[in-house]
Coordinates of N, CA and C in Angstrom, one line a residue:
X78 N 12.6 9.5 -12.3 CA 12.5 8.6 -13.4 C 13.7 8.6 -14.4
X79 N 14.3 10.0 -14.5 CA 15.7 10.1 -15.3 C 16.4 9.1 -15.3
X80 N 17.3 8.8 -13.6 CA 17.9 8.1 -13.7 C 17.6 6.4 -13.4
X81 N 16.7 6.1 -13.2 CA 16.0 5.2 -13.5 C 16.6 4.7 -14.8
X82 N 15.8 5.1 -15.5 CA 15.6 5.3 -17.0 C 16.8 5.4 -17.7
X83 N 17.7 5.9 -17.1 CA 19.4 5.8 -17.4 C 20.3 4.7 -17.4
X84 N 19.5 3.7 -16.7 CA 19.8 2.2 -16.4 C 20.0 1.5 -17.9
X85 N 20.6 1.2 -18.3 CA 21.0 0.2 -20.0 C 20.0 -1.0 -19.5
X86 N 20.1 -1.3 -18.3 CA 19.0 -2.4 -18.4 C 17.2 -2.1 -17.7
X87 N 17.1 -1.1 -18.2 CA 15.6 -0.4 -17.6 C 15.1 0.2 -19.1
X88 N 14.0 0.0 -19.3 CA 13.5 0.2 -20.6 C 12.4 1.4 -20.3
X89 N 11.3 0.4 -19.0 CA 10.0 1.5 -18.9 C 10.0 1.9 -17.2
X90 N 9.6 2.9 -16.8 CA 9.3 3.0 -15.4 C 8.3 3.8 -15.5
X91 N 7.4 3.4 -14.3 CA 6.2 3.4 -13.8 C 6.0 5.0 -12.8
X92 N 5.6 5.8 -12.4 CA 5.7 6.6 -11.3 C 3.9 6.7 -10.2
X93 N 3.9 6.5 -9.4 CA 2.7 6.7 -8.8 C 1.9 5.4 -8.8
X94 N 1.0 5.5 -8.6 CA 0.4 4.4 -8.6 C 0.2 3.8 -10.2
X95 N 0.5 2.3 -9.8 CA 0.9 1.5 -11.2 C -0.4 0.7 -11.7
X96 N -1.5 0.5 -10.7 CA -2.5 0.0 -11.1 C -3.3 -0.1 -12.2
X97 N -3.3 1.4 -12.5 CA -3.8 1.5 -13.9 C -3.0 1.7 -15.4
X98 N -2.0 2.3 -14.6 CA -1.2 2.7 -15.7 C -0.6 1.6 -16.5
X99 N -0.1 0.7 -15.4 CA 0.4 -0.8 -15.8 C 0.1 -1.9 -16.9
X100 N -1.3 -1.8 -16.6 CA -2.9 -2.0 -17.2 C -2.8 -1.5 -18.8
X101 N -2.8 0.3 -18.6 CA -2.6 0.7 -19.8 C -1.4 0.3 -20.8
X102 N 0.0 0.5 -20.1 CA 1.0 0.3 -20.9 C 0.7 -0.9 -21.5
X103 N 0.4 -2.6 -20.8 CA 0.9 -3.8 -21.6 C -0.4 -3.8 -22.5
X104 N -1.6 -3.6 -22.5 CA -2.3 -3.3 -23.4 C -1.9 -2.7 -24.6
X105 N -1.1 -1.1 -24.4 CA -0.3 -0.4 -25.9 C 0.7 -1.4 -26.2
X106 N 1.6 -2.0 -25.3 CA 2.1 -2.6 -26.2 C 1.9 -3.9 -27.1
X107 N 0.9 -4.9 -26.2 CA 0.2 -5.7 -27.1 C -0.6 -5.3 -28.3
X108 N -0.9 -4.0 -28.6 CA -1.5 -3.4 -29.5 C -0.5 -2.8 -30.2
X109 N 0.8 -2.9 -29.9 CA 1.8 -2.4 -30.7 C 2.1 -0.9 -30.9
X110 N 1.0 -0.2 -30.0 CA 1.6 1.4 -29.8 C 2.6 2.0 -29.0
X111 N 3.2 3.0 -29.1 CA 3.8 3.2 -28.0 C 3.3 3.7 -27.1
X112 N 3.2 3.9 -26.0 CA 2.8 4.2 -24.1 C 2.7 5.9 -24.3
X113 N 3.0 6.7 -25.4 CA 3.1 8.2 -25.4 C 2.2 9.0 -24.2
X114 N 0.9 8.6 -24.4 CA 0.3 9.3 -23.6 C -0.3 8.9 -22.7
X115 N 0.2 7.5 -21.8 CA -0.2 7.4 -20.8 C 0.3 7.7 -19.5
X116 N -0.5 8.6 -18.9 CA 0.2 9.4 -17.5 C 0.3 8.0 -16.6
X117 N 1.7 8.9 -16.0 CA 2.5 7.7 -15.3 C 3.6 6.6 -15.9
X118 N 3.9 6.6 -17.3 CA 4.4 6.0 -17.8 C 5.6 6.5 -18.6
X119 N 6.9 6.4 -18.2 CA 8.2 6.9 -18.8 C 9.0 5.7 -19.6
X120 N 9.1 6.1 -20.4 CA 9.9 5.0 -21.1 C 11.3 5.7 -22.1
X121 N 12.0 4.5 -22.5 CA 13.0 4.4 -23.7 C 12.4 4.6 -25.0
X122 N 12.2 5.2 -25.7 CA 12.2 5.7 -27.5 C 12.7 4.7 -28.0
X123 N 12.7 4.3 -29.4 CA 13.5 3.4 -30.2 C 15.0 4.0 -30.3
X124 N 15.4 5.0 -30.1 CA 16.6 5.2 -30.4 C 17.6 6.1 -29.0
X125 N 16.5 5.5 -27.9 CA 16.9 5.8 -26.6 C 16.6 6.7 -26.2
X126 N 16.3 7.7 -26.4 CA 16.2 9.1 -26.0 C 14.9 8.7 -25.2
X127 N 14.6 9.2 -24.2 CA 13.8 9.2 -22.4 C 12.2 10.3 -23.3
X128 N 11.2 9.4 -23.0 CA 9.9 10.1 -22.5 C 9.6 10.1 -21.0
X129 N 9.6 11.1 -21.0 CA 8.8 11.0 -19.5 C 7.3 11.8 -20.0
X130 N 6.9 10.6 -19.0 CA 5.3 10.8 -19.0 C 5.1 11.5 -18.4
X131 N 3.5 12.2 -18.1 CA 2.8 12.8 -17.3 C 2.3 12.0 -15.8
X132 N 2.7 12.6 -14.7 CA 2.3 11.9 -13.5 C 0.6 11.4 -13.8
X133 N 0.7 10.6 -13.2 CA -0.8 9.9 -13.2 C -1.5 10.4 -11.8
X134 N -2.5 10.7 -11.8 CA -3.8 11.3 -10.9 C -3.9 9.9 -9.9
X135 N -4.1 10.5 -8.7 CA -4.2 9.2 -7.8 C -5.7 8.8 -7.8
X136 N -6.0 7.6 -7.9 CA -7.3 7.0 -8.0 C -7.5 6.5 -6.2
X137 N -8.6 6.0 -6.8 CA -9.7 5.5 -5.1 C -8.9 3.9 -5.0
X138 N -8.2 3.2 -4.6 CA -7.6 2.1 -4.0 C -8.9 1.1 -4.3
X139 N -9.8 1.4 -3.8 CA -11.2 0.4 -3.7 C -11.5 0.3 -4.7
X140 N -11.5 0.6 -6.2 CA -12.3 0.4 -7.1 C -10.6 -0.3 -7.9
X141 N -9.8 -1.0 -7.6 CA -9.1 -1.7 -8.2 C -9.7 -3.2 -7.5
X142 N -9.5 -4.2 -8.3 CA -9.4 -5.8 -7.7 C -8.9 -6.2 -6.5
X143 N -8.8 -7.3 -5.2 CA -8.5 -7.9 -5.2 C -6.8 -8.4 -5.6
X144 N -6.2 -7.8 -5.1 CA -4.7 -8.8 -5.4 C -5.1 -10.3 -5.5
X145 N -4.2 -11.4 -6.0 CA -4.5 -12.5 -6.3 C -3.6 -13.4 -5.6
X146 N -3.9 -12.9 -4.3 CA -3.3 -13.4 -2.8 C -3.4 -15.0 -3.5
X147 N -4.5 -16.1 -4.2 CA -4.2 -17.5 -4.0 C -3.1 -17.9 -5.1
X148 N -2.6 -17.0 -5.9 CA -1.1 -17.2 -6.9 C 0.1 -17.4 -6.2
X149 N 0.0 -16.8 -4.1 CA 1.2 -17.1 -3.6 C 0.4 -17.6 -2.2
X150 N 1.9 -17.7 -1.3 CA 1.9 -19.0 -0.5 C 2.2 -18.0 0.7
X151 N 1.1 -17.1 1.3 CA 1.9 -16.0 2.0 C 2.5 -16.5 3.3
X152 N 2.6 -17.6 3.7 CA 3.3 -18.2 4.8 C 4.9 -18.3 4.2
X153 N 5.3 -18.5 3.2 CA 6.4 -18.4 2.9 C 6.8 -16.8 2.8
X154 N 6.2 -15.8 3.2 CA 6.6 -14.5 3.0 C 6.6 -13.7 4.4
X155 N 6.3 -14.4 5.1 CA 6.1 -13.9 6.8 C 8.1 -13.7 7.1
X156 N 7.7 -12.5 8.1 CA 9.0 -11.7 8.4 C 9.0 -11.2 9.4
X157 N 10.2 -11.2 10.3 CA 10.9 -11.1 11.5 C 10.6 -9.6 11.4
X158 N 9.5 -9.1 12.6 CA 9.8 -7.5 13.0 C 9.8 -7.5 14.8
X159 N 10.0 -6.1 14.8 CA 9.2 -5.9 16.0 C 8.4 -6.6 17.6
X160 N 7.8 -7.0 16.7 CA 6.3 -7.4 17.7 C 6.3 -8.8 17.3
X161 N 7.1 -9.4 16.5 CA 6.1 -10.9 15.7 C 7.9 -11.4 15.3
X162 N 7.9 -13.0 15.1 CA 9.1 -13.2 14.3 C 8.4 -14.2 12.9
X163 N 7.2 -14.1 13.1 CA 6.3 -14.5 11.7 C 5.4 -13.9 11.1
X164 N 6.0 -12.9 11.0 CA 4.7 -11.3 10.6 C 4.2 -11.4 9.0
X165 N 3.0 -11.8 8.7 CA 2.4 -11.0 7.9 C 2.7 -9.8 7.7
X166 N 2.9 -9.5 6.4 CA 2.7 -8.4 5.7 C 1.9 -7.6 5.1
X167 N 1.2 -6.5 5.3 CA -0.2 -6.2 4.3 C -0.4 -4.7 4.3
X168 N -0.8 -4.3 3.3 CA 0.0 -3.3 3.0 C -2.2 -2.7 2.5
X169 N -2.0 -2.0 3.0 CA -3.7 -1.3 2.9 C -3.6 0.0 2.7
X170 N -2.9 0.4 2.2 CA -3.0 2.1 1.8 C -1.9 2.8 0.9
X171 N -1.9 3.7 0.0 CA -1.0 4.5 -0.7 C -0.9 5.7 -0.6
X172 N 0.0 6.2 -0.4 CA 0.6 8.0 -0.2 C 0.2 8.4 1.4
X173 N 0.8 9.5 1.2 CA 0.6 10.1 2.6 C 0.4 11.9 2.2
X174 N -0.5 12.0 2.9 CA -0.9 13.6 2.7 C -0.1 14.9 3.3
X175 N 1.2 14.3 4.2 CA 1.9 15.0 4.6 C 3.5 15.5 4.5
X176 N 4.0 16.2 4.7 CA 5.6 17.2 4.0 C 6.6 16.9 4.7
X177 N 6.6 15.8 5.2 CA 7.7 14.9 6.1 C 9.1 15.3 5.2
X178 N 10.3 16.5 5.8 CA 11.9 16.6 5.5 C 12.3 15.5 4.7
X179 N 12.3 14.6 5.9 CA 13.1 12.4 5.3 C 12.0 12.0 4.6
X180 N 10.8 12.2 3.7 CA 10.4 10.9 2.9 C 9.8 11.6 1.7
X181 N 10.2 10.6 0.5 CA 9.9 11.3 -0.3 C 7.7 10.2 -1.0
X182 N 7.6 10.0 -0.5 CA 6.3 9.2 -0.6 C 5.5 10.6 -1.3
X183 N 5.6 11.7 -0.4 CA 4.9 12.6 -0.4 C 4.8 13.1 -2.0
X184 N 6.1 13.5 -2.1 CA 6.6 13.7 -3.6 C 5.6 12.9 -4.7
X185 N 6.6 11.6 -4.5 CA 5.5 10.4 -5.6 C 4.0 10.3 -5.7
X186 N 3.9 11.0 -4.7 CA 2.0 10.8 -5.0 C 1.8 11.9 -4.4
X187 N 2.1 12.5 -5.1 CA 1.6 14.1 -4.7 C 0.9 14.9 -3.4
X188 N 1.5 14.4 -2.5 CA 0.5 14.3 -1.3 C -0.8 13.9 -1.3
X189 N -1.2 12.6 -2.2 CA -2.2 12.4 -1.7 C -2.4 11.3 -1.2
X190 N -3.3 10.4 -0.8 CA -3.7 9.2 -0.1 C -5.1 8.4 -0.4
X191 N -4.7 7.7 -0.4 CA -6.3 6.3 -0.5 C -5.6 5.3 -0.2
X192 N -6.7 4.6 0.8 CA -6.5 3.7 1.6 C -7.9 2.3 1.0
X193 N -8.2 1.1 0.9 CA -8.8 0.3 1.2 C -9.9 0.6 2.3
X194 N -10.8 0.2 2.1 CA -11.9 0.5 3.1 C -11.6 -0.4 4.4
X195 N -12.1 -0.1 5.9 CA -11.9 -1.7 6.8 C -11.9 -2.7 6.6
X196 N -13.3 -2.8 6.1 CA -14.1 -3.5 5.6 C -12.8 -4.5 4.5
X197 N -13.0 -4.2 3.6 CA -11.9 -4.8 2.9 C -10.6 -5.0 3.4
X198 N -10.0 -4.6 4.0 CA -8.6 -4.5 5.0 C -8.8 -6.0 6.2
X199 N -10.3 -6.1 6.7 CA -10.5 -6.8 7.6 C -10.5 -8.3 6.5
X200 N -11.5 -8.5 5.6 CA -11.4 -9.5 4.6 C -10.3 -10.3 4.4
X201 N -9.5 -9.1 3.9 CA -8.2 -9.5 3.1 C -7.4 -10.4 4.2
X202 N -7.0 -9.7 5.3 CA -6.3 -10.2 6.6 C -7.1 -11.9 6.9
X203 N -8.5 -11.9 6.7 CA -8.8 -12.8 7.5 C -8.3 -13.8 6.1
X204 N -8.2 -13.7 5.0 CA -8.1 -14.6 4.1 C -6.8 -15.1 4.6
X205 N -5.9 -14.3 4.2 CA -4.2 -14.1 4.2 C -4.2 -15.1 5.9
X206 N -4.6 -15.3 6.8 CA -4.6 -15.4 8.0 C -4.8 -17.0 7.7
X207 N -5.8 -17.3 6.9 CA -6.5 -18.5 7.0 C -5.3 -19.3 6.0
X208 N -4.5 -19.2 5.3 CA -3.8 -19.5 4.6 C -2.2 -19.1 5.4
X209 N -2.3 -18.7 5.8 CA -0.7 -18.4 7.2 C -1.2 -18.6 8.5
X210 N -1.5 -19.1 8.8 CA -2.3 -19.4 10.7 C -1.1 -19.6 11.4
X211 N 0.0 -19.5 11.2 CA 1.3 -19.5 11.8 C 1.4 -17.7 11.8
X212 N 1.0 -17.3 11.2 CA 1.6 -16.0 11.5 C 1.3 -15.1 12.9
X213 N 2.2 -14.7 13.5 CA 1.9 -14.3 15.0 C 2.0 -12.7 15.3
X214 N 2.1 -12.0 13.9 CA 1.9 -10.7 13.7 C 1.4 -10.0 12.6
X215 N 1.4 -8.6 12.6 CA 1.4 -8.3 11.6 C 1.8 -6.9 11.2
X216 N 2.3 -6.6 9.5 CA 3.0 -6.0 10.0 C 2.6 -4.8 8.5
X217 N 2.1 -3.9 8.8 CA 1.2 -3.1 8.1 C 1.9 -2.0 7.0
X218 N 2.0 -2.3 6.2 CA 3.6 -1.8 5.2 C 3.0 -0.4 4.6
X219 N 2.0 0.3 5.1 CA 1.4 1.4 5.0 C 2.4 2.8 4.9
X220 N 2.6 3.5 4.0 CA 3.5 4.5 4.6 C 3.2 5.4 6.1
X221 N 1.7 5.6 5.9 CA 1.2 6.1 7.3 C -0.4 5.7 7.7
X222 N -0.5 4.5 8.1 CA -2.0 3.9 8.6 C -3.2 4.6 8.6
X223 N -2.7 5.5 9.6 CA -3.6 6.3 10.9 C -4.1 7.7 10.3
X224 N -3.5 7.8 8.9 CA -4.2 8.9 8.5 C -5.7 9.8 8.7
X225 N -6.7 8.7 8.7 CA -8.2 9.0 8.8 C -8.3 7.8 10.6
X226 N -8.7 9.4 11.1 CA -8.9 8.0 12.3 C -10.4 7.3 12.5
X227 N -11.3 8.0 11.4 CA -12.8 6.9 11.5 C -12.2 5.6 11.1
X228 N -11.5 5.5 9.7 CA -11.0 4.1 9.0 C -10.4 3.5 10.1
X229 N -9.1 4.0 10.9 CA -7.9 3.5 11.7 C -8.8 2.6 12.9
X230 N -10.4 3.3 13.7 CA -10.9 3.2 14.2 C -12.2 1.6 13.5
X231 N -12.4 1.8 12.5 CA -13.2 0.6 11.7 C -12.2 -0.2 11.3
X232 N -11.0 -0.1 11.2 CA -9.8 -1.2 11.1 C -10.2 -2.2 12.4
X233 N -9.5 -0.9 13.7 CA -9.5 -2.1 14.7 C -10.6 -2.8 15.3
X234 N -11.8 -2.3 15.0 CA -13.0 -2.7 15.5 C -13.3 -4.1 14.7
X235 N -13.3 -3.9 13.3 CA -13.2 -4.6 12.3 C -12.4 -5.9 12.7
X236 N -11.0 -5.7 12.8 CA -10.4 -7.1 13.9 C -10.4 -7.8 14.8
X237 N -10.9 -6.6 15.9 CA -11.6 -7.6 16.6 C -12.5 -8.2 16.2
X238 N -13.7 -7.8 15.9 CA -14.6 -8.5 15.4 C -14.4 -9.8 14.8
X239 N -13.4 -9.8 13.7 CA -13.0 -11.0 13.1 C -11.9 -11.6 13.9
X240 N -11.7 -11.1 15.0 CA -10.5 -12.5 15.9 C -9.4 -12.4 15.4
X241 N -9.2 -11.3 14.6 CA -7.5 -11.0 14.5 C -6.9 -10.3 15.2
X242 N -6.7 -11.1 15.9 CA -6.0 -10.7 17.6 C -5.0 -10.9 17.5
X243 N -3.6 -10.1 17.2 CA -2.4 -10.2 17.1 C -1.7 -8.9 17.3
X244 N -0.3 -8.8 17.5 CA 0.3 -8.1 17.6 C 0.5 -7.5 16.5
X245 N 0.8 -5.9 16.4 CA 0.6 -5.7 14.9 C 1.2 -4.3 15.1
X246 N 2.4 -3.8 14.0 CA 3.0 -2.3 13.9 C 2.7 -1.9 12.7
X247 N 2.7 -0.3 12.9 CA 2.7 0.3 11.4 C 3.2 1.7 11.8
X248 N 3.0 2.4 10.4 CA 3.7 3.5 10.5 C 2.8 4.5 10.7
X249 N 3.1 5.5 11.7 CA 2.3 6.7 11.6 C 2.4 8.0 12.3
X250 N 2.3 9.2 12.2 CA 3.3 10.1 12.2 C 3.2 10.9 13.6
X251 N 4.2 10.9 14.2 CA 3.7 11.0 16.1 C 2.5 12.1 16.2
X252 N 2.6 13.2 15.7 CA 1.9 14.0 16.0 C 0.2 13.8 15.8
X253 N -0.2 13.0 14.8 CA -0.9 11.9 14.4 C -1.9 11.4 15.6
X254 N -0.4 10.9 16.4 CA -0.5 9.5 17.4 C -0.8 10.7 18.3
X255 N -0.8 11.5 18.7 CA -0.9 12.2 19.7 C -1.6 13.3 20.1
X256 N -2.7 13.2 19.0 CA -4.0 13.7 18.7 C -5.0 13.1 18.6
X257 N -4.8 11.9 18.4 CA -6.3 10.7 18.8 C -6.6 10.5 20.3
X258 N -7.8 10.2 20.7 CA -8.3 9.8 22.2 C -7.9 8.6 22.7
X259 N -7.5 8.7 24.4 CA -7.5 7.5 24.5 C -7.9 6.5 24.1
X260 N -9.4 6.5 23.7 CA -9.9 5.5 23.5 C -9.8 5.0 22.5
X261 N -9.1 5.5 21.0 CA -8.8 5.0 20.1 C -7.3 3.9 20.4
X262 N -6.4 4.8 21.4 CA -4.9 4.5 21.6 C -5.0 2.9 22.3
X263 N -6.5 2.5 22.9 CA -7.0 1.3 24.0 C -7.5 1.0 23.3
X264 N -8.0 1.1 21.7 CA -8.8 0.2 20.6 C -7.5 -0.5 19.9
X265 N -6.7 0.3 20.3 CA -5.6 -0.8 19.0 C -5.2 -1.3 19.5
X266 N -4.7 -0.9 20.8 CA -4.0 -1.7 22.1 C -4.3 -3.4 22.2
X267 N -5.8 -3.2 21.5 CA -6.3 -4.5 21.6 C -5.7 -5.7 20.8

């Protein structure tokens, strides 16, 4: 956040998940306080000098809202990967619980993780879907999916069930991939 925060054109930065904290900050400043003690929230002083805040505690994903997926037009946001050259984007989980050398995710959220339930994961998709029906993938912007393989496992069951039958990548960490059953490896396959 230092050098962040070192930016002449950067005032406040966020660290961890911003859900709440976000929330908190524009509320202090509508109320005209300053942000002092809300974890997760670093800012500029009136006379520059850097607070850094206290990291913010990772919360449950599920007890936030709803993104406000009908404010955009996600067919205009579909992207060339992989598997698809009109991919959906959807992003169902935050942190990763593991000490990966190359990533610093770990760091930012203290190795922890919360993911979206299927259930909600399968919704969201079917909405996003019904509003991009051109989309011919998808493309799971998760740092690491497959963390919990009952969820990974109610994901894909979950889409089939709802007919979101598409090609679909995401991230997740081989060793991971190579400890689940076939029969999970022939559930996504699907």
């Amino acid at each position: 956040p230092e050098q962040t925060l070192s930016d002449p054109n950067v005032d406040v930065g966020v660290q961890g998940q911003g859900e709440a904290c976000f929330v908190a900050f524009c509320d202090a400043l509508t109320d005209g306080q300053p942000p002092a003690d809300i974890p997760g929230v670093s800012y500029k002083a009136a006379r520059g000098e850097l607070v850094m805040g206290s990291k913010s505690k990772m919360a449950d994903q599920n007890q936030f809202g709803r993104p406000p997926f009908e404010l955009i037009d996600p067919a205009k946001y579909l992207v060339h990967i992989l598997v698809g050259s009109r991919a959906l984007t959807y992003h169902s989980s935050t942190g990763c619980p593991f000490a990966c050398q190359f990533c610093t995710v770990n760091v930012e959220f203290s190795y922890g993780w919360t993911g979206y339930s299927a259930e909600r994961c399968v919704d969201e998709l079917q909405y996003l879907l019904r509003r991009a029906p051109m989309a011919d993938a998808i493309e799971f912007a998760d740092s690491n999916l497959i963390v919990h393989k009952k969820r990974t496992i109610q994901l894909c069951e979950g889409m089939l069930q709802a007919d979101i039958v598409r090609p679909w990548i995401a991230f997740g960490r081989p060793d991971q991939l190579a400890k689940l059953p076939r029969e999970v490896w022939k559930l996504m396959a699907k």
